PDB file of C-alpha atoms and ligand atoms in Angstrom:
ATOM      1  CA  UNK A 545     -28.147  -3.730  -4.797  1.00 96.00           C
ATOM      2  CA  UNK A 546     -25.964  -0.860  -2.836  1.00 98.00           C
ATOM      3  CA  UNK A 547     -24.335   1.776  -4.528  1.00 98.00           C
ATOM      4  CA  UNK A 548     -20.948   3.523  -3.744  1.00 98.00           C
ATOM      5  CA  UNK A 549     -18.318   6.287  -4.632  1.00 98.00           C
ATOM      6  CA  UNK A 550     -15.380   5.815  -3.616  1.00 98.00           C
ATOM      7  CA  UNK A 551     -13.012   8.918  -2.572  1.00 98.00           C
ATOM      8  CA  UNK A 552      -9.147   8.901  -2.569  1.00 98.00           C
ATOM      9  CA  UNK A 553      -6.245  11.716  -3.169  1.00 97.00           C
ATOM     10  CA  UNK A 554      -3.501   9.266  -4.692  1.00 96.00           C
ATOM     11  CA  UNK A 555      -2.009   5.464  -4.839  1.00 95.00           C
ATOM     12  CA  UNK A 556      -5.485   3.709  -4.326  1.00 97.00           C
ATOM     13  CA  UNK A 557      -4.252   0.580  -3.156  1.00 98.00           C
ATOM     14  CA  UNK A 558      -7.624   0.210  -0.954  1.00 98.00           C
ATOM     15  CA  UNK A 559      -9.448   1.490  -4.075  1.00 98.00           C
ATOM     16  CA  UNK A 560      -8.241  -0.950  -6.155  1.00 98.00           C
ATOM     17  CA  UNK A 561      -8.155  -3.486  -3.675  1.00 98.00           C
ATOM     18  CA  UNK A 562     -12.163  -2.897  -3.699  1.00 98.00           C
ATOM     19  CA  UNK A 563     -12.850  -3.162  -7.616  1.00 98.00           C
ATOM     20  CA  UNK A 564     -11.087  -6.239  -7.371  1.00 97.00           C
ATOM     21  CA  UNK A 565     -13.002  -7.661  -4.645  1.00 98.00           C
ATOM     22  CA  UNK A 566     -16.199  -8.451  -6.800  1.00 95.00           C
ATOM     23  CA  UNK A 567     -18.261  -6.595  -3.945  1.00 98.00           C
ATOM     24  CA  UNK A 568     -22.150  -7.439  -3.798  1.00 97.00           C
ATOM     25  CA  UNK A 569     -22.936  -3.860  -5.319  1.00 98.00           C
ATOM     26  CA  UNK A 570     -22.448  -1.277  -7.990  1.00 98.00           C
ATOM     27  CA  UNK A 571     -19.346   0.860  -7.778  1.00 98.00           C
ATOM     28  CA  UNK A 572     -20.581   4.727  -9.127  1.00 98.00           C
ATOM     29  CA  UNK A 573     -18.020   6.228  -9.330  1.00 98.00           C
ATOM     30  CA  UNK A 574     -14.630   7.018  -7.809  1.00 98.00           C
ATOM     31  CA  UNK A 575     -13.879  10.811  -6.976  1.00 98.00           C
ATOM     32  CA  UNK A 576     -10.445  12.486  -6.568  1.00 98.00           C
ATOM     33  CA  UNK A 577     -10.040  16.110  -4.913  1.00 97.00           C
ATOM     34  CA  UNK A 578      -6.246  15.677  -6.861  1.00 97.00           C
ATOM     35  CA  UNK A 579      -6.700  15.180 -10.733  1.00 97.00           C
ATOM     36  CA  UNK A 580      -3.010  13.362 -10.665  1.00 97.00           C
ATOM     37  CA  UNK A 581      -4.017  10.741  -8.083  1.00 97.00           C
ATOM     38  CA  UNK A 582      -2.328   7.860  -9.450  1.00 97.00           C
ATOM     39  CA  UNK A 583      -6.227   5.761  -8.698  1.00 97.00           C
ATOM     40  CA  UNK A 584      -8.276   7.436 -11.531  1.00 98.00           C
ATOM     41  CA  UNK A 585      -6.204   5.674 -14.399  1.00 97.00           C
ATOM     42  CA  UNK A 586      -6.878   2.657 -12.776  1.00 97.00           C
ATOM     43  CA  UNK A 587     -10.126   2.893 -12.233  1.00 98.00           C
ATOM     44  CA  UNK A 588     -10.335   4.527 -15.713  1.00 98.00           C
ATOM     45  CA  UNK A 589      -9.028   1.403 -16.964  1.00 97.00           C
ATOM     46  CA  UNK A 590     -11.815  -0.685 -15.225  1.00 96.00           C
ATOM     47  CA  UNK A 591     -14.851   1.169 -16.904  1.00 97.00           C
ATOM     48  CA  UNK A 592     -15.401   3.402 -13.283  1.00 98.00           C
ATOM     49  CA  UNK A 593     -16.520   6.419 -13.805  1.00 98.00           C
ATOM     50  CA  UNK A 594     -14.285   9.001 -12.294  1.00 98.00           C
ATOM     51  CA  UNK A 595     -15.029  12.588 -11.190  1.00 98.00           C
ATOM     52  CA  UNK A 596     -12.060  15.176 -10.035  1.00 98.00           C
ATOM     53  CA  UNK A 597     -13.384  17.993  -7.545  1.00 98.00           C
ATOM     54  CA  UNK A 598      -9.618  20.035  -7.334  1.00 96.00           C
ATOM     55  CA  UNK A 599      -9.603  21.735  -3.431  1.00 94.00           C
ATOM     56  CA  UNK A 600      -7.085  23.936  -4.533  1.00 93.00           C
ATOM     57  CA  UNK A 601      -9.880  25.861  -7.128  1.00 94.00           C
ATOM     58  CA  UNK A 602     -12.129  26.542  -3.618  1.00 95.00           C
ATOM     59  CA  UNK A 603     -11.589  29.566  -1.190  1.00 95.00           C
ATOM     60  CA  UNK A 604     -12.028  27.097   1.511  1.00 94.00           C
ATOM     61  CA  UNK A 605     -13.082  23.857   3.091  1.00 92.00           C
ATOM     62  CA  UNK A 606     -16.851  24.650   3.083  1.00 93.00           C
ATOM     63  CA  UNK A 607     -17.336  25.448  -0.285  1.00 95.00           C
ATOM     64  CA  UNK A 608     -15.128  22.274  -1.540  1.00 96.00           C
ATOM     65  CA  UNK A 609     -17.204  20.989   0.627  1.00 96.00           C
ATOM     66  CA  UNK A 610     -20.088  21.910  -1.014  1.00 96.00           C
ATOM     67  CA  UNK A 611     -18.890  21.159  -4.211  1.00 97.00           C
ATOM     68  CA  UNK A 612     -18.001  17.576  -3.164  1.00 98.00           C
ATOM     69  CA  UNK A 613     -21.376  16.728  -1.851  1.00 98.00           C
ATOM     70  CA  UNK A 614     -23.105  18.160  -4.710  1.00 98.00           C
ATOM     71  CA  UNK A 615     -20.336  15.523  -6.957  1.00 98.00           C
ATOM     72  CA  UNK A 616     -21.816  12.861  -4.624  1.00 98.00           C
ATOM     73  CA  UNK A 617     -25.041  13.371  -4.513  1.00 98.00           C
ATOM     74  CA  UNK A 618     -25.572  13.104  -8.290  1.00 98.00           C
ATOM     75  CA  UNK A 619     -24.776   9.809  -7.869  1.00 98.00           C
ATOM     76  CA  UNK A 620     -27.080   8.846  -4.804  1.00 98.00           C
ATOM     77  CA  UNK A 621     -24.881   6.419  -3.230  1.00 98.00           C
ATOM     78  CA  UNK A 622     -25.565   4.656   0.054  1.00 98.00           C
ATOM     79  CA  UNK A 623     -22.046   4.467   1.310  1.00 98.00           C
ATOM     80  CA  UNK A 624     -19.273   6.394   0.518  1.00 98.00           C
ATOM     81  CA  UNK A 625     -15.574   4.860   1.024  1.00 98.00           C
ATOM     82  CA  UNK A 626     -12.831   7.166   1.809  1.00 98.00           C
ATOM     83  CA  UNK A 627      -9.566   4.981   0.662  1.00 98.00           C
ATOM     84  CA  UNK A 628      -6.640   7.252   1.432  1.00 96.00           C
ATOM     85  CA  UNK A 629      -8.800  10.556   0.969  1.00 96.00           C
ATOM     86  CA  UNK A 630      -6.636  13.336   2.395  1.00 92.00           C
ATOM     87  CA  UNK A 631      -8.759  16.163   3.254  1.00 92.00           C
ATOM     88  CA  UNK A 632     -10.676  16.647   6.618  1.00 88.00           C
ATOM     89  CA  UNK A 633     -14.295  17.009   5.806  1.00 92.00           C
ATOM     90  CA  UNK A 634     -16.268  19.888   8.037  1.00 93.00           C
ATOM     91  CA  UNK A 635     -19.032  19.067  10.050  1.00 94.00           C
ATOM     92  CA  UNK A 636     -21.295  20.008   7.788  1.00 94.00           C
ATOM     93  CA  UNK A 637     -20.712  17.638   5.241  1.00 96.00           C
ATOM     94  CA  UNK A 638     -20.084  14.668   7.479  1.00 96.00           C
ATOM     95  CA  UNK A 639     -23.811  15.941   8.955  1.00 95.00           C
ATOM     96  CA  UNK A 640     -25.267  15.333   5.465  1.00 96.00           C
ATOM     97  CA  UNK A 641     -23.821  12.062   4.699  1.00 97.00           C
ATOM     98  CA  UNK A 642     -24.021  11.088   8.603  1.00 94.00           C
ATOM     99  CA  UNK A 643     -23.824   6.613   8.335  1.00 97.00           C
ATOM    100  CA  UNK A 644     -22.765   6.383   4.660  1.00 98.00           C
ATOM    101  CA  UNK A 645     -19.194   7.436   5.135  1.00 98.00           C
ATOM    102  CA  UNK A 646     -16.418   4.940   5.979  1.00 98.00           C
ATOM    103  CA  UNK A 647     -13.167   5.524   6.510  1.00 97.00           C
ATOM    104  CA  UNK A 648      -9.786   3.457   6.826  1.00 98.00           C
ATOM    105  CA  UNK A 649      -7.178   4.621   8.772  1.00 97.00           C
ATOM    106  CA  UNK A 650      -3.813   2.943   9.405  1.00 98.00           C
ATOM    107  CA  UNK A 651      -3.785   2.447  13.586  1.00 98.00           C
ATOM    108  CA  UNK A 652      -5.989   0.473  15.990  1.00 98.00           C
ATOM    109  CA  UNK A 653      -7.430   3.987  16.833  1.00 98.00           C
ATOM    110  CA  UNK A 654      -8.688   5.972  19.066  1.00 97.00           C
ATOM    111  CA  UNK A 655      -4.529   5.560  19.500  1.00 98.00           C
ATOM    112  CA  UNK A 656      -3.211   7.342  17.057  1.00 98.00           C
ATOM    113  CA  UNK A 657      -5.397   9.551  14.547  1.00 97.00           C
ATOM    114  CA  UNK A 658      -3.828  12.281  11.996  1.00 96.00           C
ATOM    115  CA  UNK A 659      -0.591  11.577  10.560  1.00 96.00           C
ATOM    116  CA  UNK A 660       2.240   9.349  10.675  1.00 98.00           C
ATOM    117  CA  UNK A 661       0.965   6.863  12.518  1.00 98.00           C
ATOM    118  CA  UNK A 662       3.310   4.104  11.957  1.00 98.00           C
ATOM    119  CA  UNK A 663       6.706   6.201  12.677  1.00 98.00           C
ATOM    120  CA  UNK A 664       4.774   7.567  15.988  1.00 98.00           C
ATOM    121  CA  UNK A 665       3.704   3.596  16.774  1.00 98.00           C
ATOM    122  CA  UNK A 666       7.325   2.949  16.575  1.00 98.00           C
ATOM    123  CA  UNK A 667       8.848   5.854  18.773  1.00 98.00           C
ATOM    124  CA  UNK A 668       6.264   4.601  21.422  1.00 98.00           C
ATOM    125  CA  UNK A 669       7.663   1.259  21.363  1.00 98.00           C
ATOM    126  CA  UNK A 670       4.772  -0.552  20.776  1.00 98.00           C
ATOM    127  CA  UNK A 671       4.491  -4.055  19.909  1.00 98.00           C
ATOM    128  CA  UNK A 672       1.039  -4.601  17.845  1.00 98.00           C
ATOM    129  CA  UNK A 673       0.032  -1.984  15.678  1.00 98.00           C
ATOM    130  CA  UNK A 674      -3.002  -2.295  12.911  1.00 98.00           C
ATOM    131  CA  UNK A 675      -5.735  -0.355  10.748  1.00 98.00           C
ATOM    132  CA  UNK A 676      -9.357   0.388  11.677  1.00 98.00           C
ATOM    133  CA  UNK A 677     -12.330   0.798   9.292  1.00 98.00           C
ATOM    134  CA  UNK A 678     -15.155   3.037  10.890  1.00 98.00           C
ATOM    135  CA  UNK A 679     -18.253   5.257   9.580  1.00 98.00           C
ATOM    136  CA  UNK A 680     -16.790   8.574  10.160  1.00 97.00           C
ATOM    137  CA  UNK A 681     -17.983  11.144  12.776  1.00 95.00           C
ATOM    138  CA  UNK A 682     -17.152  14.896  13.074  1.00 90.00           C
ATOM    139  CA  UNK A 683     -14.088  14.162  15.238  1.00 89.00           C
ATOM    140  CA  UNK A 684     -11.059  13.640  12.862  1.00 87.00           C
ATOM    141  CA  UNK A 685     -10.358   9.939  12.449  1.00 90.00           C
ATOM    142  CA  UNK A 686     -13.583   8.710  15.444  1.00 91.00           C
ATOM    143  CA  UNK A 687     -16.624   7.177  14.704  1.00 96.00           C
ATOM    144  CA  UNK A 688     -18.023   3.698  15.719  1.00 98.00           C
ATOM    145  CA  UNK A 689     -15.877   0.904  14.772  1.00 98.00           C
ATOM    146  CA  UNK A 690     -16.472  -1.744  12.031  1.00 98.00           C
ATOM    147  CA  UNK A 691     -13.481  -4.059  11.874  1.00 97.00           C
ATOM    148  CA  UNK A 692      -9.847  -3.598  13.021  1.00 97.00           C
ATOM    149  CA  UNK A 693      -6.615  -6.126  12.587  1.00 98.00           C
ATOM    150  CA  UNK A 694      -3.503  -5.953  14.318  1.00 98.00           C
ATOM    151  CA  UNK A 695      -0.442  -6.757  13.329  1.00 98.00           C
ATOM    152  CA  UNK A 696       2.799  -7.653  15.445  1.00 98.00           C
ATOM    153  CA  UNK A 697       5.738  -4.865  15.367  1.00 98.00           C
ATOM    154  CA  UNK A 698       8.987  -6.463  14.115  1.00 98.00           C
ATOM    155  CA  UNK A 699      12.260  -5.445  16.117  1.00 96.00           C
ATOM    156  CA  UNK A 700      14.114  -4.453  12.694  1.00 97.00           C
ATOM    157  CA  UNK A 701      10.819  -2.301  11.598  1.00 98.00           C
ATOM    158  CA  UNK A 702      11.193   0.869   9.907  1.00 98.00           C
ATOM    159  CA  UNK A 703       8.054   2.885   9.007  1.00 98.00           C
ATOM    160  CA  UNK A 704       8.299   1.579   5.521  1.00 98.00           C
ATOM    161  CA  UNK A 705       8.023  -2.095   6.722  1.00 98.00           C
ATOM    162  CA  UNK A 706       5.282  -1.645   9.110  1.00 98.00           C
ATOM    163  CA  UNK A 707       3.149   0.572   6.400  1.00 98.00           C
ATOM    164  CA  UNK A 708       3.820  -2.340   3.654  1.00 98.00           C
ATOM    165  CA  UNK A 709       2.895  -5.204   5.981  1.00 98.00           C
ATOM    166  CA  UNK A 710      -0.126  -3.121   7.575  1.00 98.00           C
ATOM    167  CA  UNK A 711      -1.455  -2.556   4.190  1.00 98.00           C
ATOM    168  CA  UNK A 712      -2.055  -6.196   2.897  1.00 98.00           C
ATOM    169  CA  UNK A 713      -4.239  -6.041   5.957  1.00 98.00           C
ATOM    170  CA  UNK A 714      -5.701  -2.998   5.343  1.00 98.00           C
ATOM    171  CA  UNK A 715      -7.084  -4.437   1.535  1.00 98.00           C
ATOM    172  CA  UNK A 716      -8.473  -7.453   3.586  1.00 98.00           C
ATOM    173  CA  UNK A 717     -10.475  -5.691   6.340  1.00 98.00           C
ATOM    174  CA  UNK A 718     -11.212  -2.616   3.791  1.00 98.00           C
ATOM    175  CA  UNK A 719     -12.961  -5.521   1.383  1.00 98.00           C
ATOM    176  CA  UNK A 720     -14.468  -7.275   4.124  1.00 98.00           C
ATOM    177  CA  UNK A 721     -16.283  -4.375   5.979  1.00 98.00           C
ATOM    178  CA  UNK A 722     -17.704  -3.066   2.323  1.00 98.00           C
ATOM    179  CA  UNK A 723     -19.175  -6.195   1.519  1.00 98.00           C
ATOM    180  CA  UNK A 724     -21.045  -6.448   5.262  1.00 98.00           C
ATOM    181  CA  UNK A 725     -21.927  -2.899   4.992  1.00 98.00           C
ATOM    182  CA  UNK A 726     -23.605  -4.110   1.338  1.00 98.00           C
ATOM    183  CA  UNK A 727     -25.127  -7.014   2.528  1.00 97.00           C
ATOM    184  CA  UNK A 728     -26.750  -5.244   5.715  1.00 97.00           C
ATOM    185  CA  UNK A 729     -24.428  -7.197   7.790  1.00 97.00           C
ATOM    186  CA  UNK A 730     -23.011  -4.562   9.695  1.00 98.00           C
ATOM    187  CA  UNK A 731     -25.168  -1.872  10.281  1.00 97.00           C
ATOM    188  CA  UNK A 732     -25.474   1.604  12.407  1.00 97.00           C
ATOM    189  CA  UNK A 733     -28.066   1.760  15.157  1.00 96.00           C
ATOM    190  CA  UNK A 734     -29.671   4.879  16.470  1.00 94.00           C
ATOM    191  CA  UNK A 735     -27.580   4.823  19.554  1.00 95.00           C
ATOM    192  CA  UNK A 736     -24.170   4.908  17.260  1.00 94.00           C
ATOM    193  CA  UNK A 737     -23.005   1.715  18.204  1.00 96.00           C
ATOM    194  CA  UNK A 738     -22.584  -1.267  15.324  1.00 97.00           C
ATOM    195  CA  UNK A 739     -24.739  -3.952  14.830  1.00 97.00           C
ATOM    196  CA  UNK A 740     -23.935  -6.949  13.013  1.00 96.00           C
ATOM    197  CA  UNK A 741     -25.926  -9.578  12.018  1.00 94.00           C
ATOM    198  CA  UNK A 742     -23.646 -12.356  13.076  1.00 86.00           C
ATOM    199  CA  UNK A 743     -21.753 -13.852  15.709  1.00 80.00           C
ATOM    200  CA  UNK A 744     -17.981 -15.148  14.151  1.00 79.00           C
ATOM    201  CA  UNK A 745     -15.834 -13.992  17.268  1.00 83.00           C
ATOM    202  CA  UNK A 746     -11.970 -15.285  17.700  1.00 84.00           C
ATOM    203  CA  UNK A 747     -11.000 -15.911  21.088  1.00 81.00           C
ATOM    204  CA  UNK A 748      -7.205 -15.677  21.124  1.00 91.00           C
ATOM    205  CA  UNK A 749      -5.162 -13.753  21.756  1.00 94.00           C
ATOM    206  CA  UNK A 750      -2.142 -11.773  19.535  1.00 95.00           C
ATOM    207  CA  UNK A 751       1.204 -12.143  22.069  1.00 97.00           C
ATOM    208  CA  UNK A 752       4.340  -9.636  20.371  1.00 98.00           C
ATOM    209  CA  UNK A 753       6.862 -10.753  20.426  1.00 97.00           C
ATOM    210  CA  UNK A 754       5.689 -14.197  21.127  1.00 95.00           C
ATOM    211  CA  UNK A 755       5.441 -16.225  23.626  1.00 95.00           C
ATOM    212  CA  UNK A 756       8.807 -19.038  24.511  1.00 93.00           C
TER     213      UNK A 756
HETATM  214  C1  LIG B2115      -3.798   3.873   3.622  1.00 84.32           C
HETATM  215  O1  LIG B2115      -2.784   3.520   4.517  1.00 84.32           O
HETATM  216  C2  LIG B2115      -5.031   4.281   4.375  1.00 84.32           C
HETATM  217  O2  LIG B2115      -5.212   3.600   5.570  1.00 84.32           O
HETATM  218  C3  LIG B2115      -4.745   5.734   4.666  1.00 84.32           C
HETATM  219  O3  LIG B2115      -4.076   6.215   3.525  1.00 84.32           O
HETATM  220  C4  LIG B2115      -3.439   5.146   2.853  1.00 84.32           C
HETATM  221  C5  LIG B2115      -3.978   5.123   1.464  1.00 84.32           C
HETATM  222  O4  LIG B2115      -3.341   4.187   0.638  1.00 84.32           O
HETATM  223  N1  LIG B2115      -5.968   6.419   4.990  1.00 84.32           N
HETATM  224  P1  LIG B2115      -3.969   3.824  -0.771  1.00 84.32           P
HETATM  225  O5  LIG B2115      -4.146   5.134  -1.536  1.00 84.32           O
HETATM  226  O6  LIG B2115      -5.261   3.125  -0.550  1.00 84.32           O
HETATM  227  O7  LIG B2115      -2.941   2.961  -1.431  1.00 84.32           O
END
């Protein structure tokens, strides 16, 4: 069975979202780089071990770095989840962990990565906006895509409604791309790209707003 840590700085929706999920593997531990993120009682509270490595007590990003791996490490895990884990990782340790770290982000990226993406998805005016769940690569919020859903933009949509409706979906594809990842459904070739190890596609199409 597959082993993971998962990371997070706060809420842990995804996290929790993920212990729920009965995944097909052990859960080692989940890590916080913020020893109030609101995520470690609740996964306190569910028998999950729970490690805190603070960024504020490192110089900088390499040793936290450091310090992270070394948290991760003790736990030999073959995937690690990043669920709302707000710190950019250097190179370095995305280098060491290359194909075992996954991240969720809330757009259909490569549009937009960083911050804020569902007030900047509304300035642009765009009609379907989504999350993406991807094994990360040096580049802030790249890295070959698992699974993505979309989601129509409402007319009355304010950040706040977009973020809450994009987040049921986000627990969905979070849970769904875990349990492929543990069941070597979805894997990472040599070439970068994903494989899976099935064939469900969908062949229509998402029209917002719809169609008369
Ligand atoms: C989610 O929107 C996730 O996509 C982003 O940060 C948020 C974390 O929420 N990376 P939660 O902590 O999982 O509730």
């Amino acid at each position: 069975m597959k082993k993971i840590v998962i990371l997070i700085s706060g809420r842990g929706s995804n996290m929790q979202a993920l212990l729920a999920a009965n995944l097909p593997c052990t859960i080692a531990a989940v890590i916080s780089n913020r020893a109030d993120a609101q995520g470690l009682q609740i996964a306190q509270a569910q028998g999950i071990a729970t490690a805190v490595v603070e960024h504020k007590a490192f110089a900088n990003r390499e040793l936290f770095d450091a310090a992270l791996a070394q948290t991760i490490d003790a736990y030999q895990p073959d995937f690690i989840i990043l669920a709302g884990f707000m710190r950019i990782l250097s190179a370095g340790f995305v280098q060491h962990f290359y194909g075992k770290l996954i991240n969720i982000h809330p757009s259909l990226l490569p549009a937009y990565t960083g911050m804020h993406t569902h007030q900047r998805a509304l300035d642009d005016g765009v009609k379907i906006h989504g999350c993406t769940v991807h094994f990360v690569s040096a580049d802030l919020d790249h890295g070959p895509i698992i699974i993505q859903a979309a989601i129509a933009v409402l007319q009355d949509d304010t950040a706040e409604t977009l973020s809450q409706r994009l987040l049921a979906e986000e627990h969905r594809v979070y849970v769904q791309a875990v349990r492929w990842l543990c069941l070597e459904q979805v894997t990472l070739n040599a070439l970068d790209k994903v494989d899976f190890g099935f064939t469900k596609q969908i062949g229509h199409a998402l029209f917002s707003p719809g169609l008369e």
